[in-house]
PDB file of C-alpha atoms and ligand atoms in Angstrom:
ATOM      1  CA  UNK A   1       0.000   0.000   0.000  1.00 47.00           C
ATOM      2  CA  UNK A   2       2.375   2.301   1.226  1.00 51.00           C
ATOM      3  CA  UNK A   3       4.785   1.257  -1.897  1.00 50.00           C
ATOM      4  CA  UNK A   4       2.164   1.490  -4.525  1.00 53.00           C
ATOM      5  CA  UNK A   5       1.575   5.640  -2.814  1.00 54.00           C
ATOM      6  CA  UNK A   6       5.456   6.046  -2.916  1.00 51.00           C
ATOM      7  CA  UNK A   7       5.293   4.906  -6.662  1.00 52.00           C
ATOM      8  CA  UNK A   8       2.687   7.029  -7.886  1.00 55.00           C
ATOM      9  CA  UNK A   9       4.479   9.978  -6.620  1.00 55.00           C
ATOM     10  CA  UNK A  10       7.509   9.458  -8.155  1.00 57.00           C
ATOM     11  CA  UNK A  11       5.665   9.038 -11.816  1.00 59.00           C
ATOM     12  CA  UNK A  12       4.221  12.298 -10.675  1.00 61.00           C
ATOM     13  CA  UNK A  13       7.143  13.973  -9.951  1.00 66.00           C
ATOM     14  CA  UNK A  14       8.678  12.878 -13.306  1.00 77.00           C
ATOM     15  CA  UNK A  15       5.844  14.311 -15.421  1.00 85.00           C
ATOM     16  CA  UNK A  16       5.963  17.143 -13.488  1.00 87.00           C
ATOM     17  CA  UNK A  17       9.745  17.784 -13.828  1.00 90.00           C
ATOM     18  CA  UNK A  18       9.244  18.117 -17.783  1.00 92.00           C
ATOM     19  CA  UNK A  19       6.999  21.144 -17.583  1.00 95.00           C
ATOM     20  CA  UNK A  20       8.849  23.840 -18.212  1.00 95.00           C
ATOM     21  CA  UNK A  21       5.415  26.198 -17.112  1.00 96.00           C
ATOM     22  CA  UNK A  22       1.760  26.260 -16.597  1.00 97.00           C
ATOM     23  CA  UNK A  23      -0.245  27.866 -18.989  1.00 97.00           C
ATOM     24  CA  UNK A  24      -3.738  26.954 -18.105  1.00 98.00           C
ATOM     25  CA  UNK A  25      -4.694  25.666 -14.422  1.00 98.00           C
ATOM     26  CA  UNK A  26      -7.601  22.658 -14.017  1.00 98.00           C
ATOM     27  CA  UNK A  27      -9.545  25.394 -11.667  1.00 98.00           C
ATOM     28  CA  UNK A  28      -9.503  28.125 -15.163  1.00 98.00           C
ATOM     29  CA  UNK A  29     -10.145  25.321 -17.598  1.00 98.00           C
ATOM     30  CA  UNK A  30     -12.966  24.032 -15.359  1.00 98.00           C
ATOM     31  CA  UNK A  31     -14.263  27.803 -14.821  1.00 98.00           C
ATOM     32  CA  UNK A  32     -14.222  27.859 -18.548  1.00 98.00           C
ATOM     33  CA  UNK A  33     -15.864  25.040 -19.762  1.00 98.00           C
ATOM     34  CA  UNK A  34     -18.783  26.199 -17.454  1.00 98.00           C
ATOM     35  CA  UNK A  35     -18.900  28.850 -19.106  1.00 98.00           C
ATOM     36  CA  UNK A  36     -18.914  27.309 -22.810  1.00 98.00           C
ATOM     37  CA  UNK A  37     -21.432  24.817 -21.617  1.00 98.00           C
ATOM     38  CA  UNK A  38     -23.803  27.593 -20.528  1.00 98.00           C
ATOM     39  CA  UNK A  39     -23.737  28.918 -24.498  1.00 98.00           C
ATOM     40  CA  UNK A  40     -23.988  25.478 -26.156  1.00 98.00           C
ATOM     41  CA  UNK A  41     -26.817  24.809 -23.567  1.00 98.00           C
ATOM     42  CA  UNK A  42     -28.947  28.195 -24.740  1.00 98.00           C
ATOM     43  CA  UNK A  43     -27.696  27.723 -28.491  1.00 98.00           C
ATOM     44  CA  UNK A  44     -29.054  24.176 -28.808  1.00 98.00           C
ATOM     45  CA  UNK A  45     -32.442  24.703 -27.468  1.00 96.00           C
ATOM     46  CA  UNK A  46     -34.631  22.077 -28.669  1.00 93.00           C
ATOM     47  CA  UNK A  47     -32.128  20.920 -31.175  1.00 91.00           C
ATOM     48  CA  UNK A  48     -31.017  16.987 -30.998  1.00 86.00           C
ATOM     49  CA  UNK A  49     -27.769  17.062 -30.243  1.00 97.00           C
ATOM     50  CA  UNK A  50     -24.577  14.870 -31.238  1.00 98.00           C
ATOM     51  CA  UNK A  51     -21.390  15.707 -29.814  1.00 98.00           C
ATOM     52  CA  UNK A  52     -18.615  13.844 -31.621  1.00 98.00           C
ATOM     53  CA  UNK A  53     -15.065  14.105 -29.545  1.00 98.00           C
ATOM     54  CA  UNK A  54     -12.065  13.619 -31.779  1.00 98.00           C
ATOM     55  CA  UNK A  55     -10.057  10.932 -30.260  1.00 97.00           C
ATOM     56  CA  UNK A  56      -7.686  11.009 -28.576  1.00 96.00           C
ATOM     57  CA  UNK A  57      -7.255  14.464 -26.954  1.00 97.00           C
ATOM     58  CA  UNK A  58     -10.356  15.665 -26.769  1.00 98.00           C
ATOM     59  CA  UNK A  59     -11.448  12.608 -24.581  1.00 98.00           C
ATOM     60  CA  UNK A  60     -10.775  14.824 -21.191  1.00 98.00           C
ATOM     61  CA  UNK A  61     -12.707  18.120 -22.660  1.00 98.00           C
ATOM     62  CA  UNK A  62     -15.468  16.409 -24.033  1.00 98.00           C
ATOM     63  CA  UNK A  63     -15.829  14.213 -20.886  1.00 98.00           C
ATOM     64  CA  UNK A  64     -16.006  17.630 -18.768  1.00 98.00           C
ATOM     65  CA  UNK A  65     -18.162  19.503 -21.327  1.00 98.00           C
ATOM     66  CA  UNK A  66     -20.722  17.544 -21.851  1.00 98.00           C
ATOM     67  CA  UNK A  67     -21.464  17.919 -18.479  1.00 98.00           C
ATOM     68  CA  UNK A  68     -22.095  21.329 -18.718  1.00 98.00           C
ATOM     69  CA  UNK A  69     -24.523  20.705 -21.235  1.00 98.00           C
ATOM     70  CA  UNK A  70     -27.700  20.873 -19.766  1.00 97.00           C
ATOM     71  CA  UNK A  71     -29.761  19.218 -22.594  1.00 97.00           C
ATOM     72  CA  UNK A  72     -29.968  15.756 -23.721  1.00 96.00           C
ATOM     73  CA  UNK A  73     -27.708  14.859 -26.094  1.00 98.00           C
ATOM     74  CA  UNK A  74     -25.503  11.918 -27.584  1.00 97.00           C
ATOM     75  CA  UNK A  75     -22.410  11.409 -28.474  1.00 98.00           C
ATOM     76  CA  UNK A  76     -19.722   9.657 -30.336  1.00 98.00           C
ATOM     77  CA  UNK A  77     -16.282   9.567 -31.243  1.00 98.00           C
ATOM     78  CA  UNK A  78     -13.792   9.464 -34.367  1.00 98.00           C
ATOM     79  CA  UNK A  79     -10.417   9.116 -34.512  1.00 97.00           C
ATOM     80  CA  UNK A  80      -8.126  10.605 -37.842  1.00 94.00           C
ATOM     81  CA  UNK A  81      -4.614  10.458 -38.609  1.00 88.00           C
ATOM     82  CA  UNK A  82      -2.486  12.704 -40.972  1.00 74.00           C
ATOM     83  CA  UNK A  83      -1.353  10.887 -44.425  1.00 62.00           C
ATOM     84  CA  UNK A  84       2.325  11.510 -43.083  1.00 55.00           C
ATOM     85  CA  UNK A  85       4.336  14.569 -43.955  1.00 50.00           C
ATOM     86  CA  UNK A  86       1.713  15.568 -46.839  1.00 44.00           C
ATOM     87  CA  UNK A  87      -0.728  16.417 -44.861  1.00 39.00           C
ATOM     88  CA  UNK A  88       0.429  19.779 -44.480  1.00 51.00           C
ATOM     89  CA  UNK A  89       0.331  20.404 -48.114  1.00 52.00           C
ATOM     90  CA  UNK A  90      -2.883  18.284 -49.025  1.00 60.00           C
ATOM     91  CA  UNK A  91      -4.951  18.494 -45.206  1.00 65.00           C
ATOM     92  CA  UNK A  92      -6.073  15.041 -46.242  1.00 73.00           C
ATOM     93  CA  UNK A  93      -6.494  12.872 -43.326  1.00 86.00           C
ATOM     94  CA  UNK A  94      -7.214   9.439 -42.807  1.00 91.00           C
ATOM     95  CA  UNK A  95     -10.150   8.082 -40.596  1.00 94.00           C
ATOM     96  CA  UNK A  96      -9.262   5.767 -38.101  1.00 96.00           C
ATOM     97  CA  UNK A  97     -12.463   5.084 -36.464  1.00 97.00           C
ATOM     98  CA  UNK A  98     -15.859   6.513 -37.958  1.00 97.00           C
ATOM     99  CA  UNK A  99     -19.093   7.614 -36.555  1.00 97.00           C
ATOM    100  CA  UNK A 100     -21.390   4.415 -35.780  1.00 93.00           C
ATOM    101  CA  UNK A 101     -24.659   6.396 -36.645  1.00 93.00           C
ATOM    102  CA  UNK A 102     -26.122   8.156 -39.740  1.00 96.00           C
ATOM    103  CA  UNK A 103     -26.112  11.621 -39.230  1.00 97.00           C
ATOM    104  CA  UNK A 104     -28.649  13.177 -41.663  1.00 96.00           C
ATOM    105  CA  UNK A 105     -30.528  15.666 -40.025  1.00 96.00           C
ATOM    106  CA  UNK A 106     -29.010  15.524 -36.967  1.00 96.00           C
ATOM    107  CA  UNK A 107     -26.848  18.697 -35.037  1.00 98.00           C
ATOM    108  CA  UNK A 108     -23.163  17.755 -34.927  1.00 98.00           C
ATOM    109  CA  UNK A 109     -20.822  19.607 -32.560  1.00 98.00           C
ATOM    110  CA  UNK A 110     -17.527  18.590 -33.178  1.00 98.00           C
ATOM    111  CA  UNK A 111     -15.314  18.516 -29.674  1.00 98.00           C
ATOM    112  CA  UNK A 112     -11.479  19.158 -30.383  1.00 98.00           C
ATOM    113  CA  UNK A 113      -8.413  19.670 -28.180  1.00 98.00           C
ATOM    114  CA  UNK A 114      -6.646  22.390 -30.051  1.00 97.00           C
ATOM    115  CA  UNK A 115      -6.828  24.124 -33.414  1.00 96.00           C
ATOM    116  CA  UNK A 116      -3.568  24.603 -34.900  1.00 94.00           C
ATOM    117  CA  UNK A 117      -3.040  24.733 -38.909  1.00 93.00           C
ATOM    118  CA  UNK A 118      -6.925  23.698 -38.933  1.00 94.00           C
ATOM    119  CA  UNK A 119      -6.284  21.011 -41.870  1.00 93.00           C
ATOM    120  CA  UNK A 120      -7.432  18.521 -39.814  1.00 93.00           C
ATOM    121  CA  UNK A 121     -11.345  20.172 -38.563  1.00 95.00           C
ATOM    122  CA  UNK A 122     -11.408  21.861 -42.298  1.00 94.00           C
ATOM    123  CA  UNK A 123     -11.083  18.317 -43.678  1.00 93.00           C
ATOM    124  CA  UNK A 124     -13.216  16.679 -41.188  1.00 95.00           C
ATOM    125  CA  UNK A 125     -16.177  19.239 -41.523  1.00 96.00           C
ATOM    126  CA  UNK A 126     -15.846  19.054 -45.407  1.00 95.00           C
ATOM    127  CA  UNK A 127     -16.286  15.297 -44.733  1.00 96.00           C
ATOM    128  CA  UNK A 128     -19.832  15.171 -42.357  1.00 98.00           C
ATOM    129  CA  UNK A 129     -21.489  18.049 -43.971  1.00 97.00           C
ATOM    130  CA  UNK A 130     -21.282  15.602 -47.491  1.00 97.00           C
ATOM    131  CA  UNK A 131     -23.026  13.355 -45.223  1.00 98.00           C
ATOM    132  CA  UNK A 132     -26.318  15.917 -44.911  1.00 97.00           C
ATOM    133  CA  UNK A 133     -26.635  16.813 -41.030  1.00 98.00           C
ATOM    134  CA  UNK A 134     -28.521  19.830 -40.449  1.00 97.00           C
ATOM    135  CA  UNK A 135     -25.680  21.529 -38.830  1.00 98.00           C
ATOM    136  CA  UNK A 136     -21.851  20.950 -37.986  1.00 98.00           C
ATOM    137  CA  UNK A 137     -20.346  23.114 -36.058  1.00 98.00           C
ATOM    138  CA  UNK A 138     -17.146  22.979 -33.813  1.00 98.00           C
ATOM    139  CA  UNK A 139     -16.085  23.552 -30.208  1.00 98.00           C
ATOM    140  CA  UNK A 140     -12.421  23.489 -29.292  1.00 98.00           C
ATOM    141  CA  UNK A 141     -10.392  24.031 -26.097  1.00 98.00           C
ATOM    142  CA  UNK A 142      -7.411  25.505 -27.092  1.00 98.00           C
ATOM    143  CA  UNK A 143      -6.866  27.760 -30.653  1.00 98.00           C
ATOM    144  CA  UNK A 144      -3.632  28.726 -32.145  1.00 96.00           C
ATOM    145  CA  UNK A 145      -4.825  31.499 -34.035  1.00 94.00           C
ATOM    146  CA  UNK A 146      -1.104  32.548 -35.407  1.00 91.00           C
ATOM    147  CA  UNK A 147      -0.788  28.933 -36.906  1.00 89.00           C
ATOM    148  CA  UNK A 148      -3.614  28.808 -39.097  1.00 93.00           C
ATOM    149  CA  UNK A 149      -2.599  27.318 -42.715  1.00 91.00           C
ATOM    150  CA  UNK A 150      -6.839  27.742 -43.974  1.00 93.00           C
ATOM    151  CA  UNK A 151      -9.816  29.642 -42.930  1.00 93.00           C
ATOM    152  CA  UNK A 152     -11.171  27.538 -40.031  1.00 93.00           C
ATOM    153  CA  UNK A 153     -12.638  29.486 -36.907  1.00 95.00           C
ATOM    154  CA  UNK A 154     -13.805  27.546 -34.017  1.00 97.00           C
ATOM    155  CA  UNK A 155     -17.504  27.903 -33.132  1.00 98.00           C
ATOM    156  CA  UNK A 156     -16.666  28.303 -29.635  1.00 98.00           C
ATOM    157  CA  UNK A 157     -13.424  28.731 -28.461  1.00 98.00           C
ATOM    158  CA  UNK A 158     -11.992  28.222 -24.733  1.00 98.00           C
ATOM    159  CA  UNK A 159      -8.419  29.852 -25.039  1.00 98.00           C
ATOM    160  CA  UNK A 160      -6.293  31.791 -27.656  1.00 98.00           C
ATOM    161  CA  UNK A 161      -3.374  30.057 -26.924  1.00 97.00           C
ATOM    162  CA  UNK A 162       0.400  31.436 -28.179  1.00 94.00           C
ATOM    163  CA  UNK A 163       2.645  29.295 -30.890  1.00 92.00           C
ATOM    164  CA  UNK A 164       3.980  26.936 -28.315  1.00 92.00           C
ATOM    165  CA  UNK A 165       3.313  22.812 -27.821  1.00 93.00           C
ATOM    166  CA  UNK A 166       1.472  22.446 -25.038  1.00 96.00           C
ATOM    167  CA  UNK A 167       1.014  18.973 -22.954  1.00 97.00           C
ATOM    168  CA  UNK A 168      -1.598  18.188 -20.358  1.00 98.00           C
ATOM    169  CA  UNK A 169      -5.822  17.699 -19.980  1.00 98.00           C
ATOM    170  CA  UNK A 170      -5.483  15.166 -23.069  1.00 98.00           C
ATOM    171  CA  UNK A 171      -3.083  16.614 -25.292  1.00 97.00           C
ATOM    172  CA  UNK A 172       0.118  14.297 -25.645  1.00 95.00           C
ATOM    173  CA  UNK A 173       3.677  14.333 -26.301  1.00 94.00           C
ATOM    174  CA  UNK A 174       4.370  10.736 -27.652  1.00 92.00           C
ATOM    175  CA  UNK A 175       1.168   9.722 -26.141  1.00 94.00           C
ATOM    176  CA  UNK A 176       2.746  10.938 -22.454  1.00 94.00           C
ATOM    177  CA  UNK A 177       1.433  13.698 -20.224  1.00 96.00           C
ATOM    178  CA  UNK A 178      -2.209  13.387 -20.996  1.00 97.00           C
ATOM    179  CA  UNK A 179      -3.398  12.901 -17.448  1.00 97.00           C
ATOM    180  CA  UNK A 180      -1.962  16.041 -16.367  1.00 97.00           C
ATOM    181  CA  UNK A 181      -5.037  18.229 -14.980  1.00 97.00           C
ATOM    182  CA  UNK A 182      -3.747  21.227 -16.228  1.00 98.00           C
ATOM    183  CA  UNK A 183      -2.551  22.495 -19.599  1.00 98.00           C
ATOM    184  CA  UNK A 184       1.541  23.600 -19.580  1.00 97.00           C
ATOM    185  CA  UNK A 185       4.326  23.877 -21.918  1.00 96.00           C
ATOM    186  CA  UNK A 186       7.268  21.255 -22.133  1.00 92.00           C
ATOM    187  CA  UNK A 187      10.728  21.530 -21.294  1.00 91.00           C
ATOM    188  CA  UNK A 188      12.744  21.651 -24.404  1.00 84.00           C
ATOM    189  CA  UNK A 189      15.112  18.549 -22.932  1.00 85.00           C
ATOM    190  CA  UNK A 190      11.382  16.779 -22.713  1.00 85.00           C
ATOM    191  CA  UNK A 191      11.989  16.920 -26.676  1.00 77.00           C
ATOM    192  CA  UNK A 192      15.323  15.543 -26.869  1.00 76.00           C
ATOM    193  CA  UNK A 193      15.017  12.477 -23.785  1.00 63.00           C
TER     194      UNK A 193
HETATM  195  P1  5GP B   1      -4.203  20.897 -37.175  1.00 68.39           P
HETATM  196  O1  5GP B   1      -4.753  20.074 -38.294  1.00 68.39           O
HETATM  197  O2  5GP B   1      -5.115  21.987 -36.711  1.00 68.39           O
HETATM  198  O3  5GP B   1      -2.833  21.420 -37.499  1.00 68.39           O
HETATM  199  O4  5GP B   1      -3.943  19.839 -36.059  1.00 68.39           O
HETATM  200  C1  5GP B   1      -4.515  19.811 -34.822  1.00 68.39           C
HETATM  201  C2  5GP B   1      -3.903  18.645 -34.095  1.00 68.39           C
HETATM  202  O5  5GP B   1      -2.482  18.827 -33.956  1.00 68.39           O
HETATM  203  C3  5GP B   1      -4.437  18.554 -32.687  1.00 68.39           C
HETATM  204  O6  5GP B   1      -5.594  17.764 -32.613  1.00 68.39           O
HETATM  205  C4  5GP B   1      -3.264  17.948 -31.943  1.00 68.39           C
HETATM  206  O7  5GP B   1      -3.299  16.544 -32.044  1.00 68.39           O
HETATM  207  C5  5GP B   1      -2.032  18.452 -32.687  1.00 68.39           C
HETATM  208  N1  5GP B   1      -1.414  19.622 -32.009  1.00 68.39           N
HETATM  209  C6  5GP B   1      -1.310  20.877 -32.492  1.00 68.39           C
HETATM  210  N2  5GP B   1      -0.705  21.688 -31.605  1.00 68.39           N
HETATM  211  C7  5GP B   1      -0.409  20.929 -30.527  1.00 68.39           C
HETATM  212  C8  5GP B   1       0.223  21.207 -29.262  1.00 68.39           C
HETATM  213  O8  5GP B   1       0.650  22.322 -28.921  1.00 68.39           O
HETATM  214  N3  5GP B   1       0.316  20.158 -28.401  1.00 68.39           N
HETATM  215  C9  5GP B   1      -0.123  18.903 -28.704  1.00 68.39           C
HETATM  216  N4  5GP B   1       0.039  17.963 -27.768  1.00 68.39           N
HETATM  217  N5  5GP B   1      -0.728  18.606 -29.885  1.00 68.39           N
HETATM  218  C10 5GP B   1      -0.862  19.617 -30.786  1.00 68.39           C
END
């Protein structure tokens, strides 16, 4: 017992130790999403409601989110990956994992972790609105405005975040730090270990 305790702190510690600062605390992103659930609650009035999280960094947002959203609502998941290096030329992505529904007629609020070039939500909302819903729009935690490669603004936005990769509340660095409660910036050496 008292082994297993001593354990998980060290693990801690480590994750910890690779932050070089915190850019976003759990209370502000919790205060937030409050706040963005209040305006998807009063926007979707009456409206039947899918929210589809974009696996897997938007797991942790979504989970919080949606329970802020005081209507009732499904929701589902997809997963994408970049076709490689050419994605940032071509934005094509490749899905992973699909929505298990049809989605004709139906309200789709796409949950994302962070907006960065946009390829991948400009791709991905090209891709459901071929499939007829009556609406897609998109909801994302964190935007990189200054990195934008097309024209994709967020529906609702929690944080205008600066040009720096940022670890924590879902978002990875090789698939590490996303159980961090908070949202902070890694050590440079994080890069290179
Ligand atoms: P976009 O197509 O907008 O360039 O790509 C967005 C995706 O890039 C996000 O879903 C995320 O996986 C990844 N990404 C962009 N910026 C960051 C960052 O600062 N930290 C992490 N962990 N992932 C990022």
């Amino acid at each position: 017992m008292n082994m297993d305790k001593t354990r998980e702190k060290d693990v801690n510690k480590t994750m910890e130790m690779d932050i070089a600062n915190v850019l976003l605390t759990g209370e502000a992103i919790k205060r937030r999403i409050a706040e963005l659930g209040e305006e998807i609650t009063q926007d979707y009035q009456g409206s039947e409601l899918l929210v589809l999280g974009i696996l897997k960094g938007a797991v942790l947002f979504m989970a919080d989110l949606i329970r802020e959203i005081k209507l009732p609502l499904t929701f589902d998941f997809m997963a994408v990956s970049s076709y490689g290096a050419s994605t940032y030329s071509s934005g094509v992505v490749r899905i992973l994992k699909d929505v298990e529904r049809s989605v004709e007629g139906v309200h789709i609020l796409i949950v994302e972790d962070i907006v960065d070039t946009g390829l991948t939500l400009k791709y991905l909302k090209e891709n459901l609105s071929r499939r007829n819903p009556e609406s897609v729009k998109v909801v994302t935690l964190l935007d990189k405005p200054g990195r934008r490669k097309v024209d994709m603004i967020p529906d609702y936005n929690g944080f205008a975040i600066p040009d720096e990769f940022v670890v924590g509340y879902g978002l990875d660095f090789n698939q590490k730090f996303r159980n961090l409660p908070y949202i902070g910036v890694l050590k440079p050496e994080a890069y290179e270990s």
